[in-house]
Short mmCIF file of C-alpha atoms in Angstrom, two decimals:
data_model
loop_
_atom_site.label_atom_id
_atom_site.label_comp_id
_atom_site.label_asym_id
_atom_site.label_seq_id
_atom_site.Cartn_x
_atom_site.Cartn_y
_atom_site.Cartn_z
CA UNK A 1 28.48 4.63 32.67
CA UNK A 2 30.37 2.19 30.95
CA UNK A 3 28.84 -0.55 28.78
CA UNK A 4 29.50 -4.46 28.14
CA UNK A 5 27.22 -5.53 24.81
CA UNK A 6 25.40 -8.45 24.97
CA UNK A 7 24.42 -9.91 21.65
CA UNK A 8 25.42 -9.21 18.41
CA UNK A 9 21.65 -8.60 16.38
CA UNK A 10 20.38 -6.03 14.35
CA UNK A 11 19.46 -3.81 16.63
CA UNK A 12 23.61 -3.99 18.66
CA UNK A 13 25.06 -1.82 15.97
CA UNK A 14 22.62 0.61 15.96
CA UNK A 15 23.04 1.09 19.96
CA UNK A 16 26.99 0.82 20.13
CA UNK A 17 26.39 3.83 17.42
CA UNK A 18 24.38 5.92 19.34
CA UNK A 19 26.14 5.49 22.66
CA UNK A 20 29.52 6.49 21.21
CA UNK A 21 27.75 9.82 19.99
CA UNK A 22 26.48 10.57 23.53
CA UNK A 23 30.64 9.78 24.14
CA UNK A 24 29.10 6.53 26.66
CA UNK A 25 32.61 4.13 26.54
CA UNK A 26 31.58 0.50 24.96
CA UNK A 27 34.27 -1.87 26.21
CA UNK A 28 33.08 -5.60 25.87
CA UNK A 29 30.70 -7.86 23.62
CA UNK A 30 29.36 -10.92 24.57
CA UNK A 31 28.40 -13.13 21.65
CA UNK A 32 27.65 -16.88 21.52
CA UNK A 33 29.25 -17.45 18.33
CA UNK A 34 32.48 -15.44 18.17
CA UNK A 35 32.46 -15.31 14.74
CA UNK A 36 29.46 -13.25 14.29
CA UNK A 37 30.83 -10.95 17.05
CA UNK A 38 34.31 -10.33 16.16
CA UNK A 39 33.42 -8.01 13.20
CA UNK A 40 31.42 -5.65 15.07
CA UNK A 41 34.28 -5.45 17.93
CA UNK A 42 36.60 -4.46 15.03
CA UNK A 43 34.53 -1.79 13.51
CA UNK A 44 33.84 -0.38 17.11
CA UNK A 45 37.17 -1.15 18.16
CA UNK A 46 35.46 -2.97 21.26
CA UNK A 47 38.63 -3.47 23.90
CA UNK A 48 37.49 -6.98 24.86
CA UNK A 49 35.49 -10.08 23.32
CA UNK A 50 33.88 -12.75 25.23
CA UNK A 51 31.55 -16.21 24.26
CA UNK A 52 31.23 -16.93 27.82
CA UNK A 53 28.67 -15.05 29.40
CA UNK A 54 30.08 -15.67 33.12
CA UNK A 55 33.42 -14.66 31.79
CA UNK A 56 32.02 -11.58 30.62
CA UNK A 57 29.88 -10.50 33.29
CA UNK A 58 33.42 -10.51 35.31
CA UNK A 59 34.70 -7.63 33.31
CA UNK A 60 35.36 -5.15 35.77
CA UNK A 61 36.12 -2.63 32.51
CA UNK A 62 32.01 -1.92 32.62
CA UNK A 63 29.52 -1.54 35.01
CA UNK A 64 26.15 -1.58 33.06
CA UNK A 65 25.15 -4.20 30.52
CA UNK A 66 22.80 -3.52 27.64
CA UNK A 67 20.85 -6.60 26.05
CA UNK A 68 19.84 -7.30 22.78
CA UNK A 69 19.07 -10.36 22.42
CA UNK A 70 15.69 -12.69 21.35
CA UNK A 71 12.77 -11.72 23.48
CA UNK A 72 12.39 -15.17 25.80
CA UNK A 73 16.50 -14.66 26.35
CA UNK A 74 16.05 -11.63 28.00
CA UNK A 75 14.56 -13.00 31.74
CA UNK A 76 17.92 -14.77 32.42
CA UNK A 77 20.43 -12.82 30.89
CA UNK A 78 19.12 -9.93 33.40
CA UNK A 79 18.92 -12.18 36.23
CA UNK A 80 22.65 -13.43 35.64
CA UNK A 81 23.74 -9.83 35.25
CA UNK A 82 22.56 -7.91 38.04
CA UNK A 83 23.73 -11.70 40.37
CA UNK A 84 27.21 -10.12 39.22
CA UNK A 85 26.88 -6.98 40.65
CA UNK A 86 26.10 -5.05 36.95
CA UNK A 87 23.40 -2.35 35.89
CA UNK A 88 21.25 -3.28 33.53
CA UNK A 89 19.41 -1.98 30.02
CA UNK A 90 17.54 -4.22 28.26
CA UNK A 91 15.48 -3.84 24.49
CA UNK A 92 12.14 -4.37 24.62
CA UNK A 93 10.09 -6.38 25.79
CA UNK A 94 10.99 -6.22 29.49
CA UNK A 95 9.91 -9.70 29.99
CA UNK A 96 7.80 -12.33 28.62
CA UNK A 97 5.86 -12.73 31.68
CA UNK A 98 4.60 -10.24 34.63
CA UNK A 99 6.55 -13.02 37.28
CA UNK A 100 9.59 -12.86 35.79
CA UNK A 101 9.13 -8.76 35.58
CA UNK A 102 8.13 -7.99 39.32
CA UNK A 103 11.14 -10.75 39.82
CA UNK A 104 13.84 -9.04 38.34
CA UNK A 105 12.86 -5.62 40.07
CA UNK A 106 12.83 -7.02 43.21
CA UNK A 107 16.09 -8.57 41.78
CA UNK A 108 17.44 -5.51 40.88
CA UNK A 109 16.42 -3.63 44.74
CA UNK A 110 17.92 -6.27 46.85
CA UNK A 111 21.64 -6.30 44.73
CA UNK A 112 21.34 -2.26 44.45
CA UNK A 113 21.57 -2.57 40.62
CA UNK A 114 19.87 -0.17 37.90
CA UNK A 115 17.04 -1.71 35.88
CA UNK A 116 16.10 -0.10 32.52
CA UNK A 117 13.95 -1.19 29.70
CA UNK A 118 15.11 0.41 26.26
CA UNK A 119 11.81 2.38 25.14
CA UNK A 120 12.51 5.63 22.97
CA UNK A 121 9.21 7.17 24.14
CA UNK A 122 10.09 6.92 27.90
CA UNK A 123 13.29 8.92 27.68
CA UNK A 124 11.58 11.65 25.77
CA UNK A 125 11.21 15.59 26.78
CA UNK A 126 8.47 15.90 24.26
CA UNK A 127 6.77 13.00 25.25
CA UNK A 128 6.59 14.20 29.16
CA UNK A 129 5.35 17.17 28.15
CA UNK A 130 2.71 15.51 26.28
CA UNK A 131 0.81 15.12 29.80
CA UNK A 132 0.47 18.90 29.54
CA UNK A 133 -0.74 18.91 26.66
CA UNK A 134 -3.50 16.54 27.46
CA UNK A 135 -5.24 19.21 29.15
CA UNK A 136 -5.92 21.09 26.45
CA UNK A 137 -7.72 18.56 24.43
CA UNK A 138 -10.56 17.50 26.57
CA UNK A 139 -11.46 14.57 27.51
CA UNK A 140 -10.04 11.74 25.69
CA UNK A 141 -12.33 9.51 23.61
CA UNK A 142 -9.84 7.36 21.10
CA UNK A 143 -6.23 6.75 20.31
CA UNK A 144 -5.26 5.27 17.43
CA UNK A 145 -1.56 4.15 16.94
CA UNK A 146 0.33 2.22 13.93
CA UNK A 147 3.46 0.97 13.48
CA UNK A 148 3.90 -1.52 11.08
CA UNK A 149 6.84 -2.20 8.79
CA UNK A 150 7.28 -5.30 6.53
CA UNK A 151 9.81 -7.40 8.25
CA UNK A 152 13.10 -8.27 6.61
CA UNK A 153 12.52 -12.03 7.97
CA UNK A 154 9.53 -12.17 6.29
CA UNK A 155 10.52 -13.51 3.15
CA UNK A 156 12.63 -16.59 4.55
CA UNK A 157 9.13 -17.08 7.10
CA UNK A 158 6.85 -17.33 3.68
CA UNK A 159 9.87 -19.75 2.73
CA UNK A 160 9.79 -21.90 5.99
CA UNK A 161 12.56 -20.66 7.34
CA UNK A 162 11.77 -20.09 10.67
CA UNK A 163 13.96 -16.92 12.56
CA UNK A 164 13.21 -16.31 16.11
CA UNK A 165 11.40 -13.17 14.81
CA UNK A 166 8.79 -15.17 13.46
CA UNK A 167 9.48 -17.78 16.77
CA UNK A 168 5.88 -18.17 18.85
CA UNK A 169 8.04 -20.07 21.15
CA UNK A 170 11.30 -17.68 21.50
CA UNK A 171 8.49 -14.62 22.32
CA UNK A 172 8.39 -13.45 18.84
CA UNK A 173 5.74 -11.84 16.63
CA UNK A 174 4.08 -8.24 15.99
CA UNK A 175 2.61 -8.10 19.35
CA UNK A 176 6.14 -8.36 20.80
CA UNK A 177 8.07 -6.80 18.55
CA UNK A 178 6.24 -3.62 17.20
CA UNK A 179 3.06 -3.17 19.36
CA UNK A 180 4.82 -3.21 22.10
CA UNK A 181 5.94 0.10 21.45
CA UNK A 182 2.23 1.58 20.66
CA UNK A 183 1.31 0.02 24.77
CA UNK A 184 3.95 1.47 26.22
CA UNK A 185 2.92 5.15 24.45
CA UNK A 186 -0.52 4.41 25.95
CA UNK A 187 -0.04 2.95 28.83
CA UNK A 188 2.67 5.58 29.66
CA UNK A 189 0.23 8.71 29.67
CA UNK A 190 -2.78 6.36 31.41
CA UNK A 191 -1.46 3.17 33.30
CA UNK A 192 -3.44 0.03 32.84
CA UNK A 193 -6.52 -0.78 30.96
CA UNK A 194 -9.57 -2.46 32.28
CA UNK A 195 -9.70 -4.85 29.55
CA UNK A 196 -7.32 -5.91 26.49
CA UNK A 197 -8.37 -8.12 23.30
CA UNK A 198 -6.27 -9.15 21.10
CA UNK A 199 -7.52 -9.48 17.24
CA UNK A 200 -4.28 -10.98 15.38
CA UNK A 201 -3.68 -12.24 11.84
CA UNK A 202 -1.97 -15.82 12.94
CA UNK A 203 0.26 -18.13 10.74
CA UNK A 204 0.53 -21.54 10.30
CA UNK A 205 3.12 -21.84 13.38
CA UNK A 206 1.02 -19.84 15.65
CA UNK A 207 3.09 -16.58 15.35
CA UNK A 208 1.06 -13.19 15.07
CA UNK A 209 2.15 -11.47 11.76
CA UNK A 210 0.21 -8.69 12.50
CA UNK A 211 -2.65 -7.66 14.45
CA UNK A 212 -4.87 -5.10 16.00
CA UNK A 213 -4.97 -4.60 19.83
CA UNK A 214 -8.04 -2.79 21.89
CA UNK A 215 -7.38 -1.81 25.56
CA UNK A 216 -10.48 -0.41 27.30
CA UNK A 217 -9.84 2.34 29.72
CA UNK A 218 -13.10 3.70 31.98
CA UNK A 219 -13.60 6.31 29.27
CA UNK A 220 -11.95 6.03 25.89
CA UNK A 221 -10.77 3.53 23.75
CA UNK A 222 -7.10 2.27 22.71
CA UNK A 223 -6.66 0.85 19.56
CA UNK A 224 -3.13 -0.47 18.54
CA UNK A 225 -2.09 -1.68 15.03
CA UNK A 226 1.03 -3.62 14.30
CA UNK A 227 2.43 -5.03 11.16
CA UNK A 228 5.54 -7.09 10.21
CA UNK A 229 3.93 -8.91 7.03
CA UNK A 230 2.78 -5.68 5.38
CA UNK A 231 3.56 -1.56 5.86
CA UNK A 232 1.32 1.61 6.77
CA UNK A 233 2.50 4.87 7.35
CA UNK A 234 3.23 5.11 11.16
CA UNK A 235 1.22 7.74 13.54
CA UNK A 236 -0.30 8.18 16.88
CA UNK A 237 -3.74 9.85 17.33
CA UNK A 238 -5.14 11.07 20.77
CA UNK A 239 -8.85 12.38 20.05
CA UNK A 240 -10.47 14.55 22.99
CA UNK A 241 -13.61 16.33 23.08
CA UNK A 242 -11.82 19.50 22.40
CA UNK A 243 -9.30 18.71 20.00
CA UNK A 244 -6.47 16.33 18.78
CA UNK A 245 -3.10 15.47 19.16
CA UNK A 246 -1.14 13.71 15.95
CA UNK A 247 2.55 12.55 15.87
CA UNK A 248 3.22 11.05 12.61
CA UNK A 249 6.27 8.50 13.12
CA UNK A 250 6.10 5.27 14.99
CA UNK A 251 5.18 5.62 18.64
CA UNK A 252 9.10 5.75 20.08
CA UNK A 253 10.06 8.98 18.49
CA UNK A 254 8.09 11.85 19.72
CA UNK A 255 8.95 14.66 17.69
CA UNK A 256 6.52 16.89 14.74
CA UNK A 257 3.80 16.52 17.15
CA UNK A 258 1.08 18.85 16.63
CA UNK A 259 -2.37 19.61 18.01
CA UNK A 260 -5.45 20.63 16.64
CA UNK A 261 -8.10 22.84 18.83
CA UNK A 262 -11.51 21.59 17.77
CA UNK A 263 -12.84 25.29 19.30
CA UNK A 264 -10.72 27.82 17.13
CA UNK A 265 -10.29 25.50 14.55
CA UNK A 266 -6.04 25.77 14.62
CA UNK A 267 -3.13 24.02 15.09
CA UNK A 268 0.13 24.55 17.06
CA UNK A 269 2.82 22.54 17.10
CA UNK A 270 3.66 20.99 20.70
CA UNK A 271 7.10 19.77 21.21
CA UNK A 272 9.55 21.62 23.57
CA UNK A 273 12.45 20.04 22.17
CA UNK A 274 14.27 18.73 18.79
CA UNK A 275 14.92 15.23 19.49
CA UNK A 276 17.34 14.41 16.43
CA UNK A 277 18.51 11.41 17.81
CA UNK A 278 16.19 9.91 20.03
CA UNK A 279 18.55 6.62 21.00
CA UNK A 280 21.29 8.64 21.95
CA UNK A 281 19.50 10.77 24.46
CA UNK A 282 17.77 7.73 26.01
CA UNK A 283 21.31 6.21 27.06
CA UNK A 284 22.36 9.56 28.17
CA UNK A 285 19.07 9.91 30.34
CA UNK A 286 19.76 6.59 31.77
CA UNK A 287 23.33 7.64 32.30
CA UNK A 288 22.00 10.80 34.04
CA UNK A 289 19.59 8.08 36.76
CA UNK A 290 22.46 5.58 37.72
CA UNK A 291 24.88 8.54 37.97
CA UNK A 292 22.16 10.40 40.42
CA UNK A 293 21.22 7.22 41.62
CA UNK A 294 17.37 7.94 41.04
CA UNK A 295 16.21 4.55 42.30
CA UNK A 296 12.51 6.35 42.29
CA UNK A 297 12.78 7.28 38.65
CA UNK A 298 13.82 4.33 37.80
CA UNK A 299 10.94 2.26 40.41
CA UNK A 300 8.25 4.59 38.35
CA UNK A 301 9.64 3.40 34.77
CA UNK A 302 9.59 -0.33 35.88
CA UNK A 303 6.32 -0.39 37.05
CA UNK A 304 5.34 0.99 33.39
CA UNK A 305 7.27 -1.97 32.00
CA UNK A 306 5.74 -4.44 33.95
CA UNK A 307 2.28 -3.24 33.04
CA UNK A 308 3.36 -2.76 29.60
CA UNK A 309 4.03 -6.95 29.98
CA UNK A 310 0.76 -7.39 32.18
CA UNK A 311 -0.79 -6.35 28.89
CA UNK A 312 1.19 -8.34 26.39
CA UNK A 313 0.55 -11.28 28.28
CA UNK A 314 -3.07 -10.35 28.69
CA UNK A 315 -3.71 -9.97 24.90
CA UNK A 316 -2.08 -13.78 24.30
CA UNK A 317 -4.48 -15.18 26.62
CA UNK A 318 -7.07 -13.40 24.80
CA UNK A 319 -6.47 -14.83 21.71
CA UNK A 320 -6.48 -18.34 23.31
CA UNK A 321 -9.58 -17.23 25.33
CA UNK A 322 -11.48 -16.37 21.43
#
């Protein structure tokens, strides 16, 4: 695998990083202002810039193209680059709508591309063996997970200064941004709730700063807590009748998991791997599929994502519905 960057945000560093530790070749960014881009292609020493996107998606130097860009970018920028032939890995969310998610699949079967939404948890050992683990705690009543951290924009939003972060209109908020990640841990181990509600704490412009999400499965409850103007101490909680399972980081890295057995009154600790650096492994798992060609694996992770968007764009309607 061989990578062309698209975008040039906070979150592009931090993945050129992590795929040149897994030794994955970077050779292209695409950035709108070329500016902005040309200092991370000199501190990556990135072979090739580009500020048109067409132009770009001609590079025959990669064959896979990893988005980061603003949520509501993300539909078109995948359609344009599996239309040119390239495998795609896109930051979360997927998409901002279920249509444009079963789209793109579709998309992705009929031009014999790769399709990957970046999700720490997915690419996990420890968090496949979690369904193993399951077993041993009963029937599941409640999970509880949390991940909120105080946004960096937030001081320029409380100013006015409106960032697509804080953008109701370019997909943004704590639903989208953070939550998303607390669904896709749930939704993961149990597919699709019954029912979702949304409960969020809105600002004057309609964005969710934070809020608390419920999905209602036929016998337990989901609740998911997300934050960016204020900051808990992340965890994920999975009560059964016979014990508990606790991770205490935010829901994409599954590692110091432990569980508790309500019967003996211990505790073991459950994961089957040290996951040091959780990005890197993800881009060498999806490596690993397009190399193998694991169109089934990959099938089975994008129906996830699209119900992981089913129920982002249930919980806005919600809201709307009061």
């Amino acid at each position: 695998m061989k990578v062309g960057i698209v975008g040039n945000g906070m979150i592009v560093p931090i993945a050129i990083e992590a795929m040149q530790r897994g030794g994955i070749a970077v050779t292209a960014l695409w950035c709108r202002n070329e500016l902005k881009g040309k200092p991370i292609v000199e501190k990556y020493q990135i072979r090739s810039q580009y500020n048109d996107y067409q132009m770009f998606l001609s590079d025959n130097s990669f064959d896979t193209v990893y988005i980061g860009l603003t949520n509501a970018l993300h539909y078109q920028y995948i359609k344009d680059a599996i239309l040119a032939g390239k495998h795609v890995i896109v930051e979360k969310p997927f998409t901002v709508t279920v249509a444009e998610a079963k789209e793109l699949q579709e998309l992705a079967e009929k031009h014999e591309c790769m399709l990957f939404e970046a999700i720490l948890s997915r690419y996990s050992k420890n968090y496949e063996h979690l369904k193993e683990e399951l077993a041993k705690i009963g029937n599941v009543k409640l999970i509880q997970a949390n991940f909120s951290k105080y946004s960096s924009r937030y001081d320029e939003f409380r100013k006015g200064i409106i960032t697509p972060t804080f953008d109701k209109a370019q997909a943004g908020g704590a639903l989208m941004d953070l939550n998303v990640y607390n669904i896709h841990f749930v939704i993961g181990l149990f597919g699709m709730p019954k029912k979702v509600q949304y409960y969020p704490n809105l600002a004057e412009n309609g964005v969710d700063t934070s809020g608390i999400l419920i999905m209602e499965y036929p016998d337990f409850q989901a609740v998911c807590t997300a934050a960016k103007d204020s900051t808990s101490d992340p965890f994920v909680i999975i009560q059964g009748e016979e014990g508990t399972i606790m991770y205490p980081e935010r829901p994409g890295y599954v590692r110091h998991g432990k569980r508790h057995d309500r019967l003996t009154n211990t505790t073991e600790e459950i994961d089957v791997v040290v996951e040091e650096d959780p990005m890197k492994n993800e881009f060498l798992y999806i490596q690993e599929i397009i190399d193998t060609k694991n169109t089934e694996q990959m099938n089975a992770w994008l129906e996830k994502s699209t119900m992981t968007v089913a129920v982002l764009e249930q919980a806005l309607q919600s809201i709307l519905q009061g």
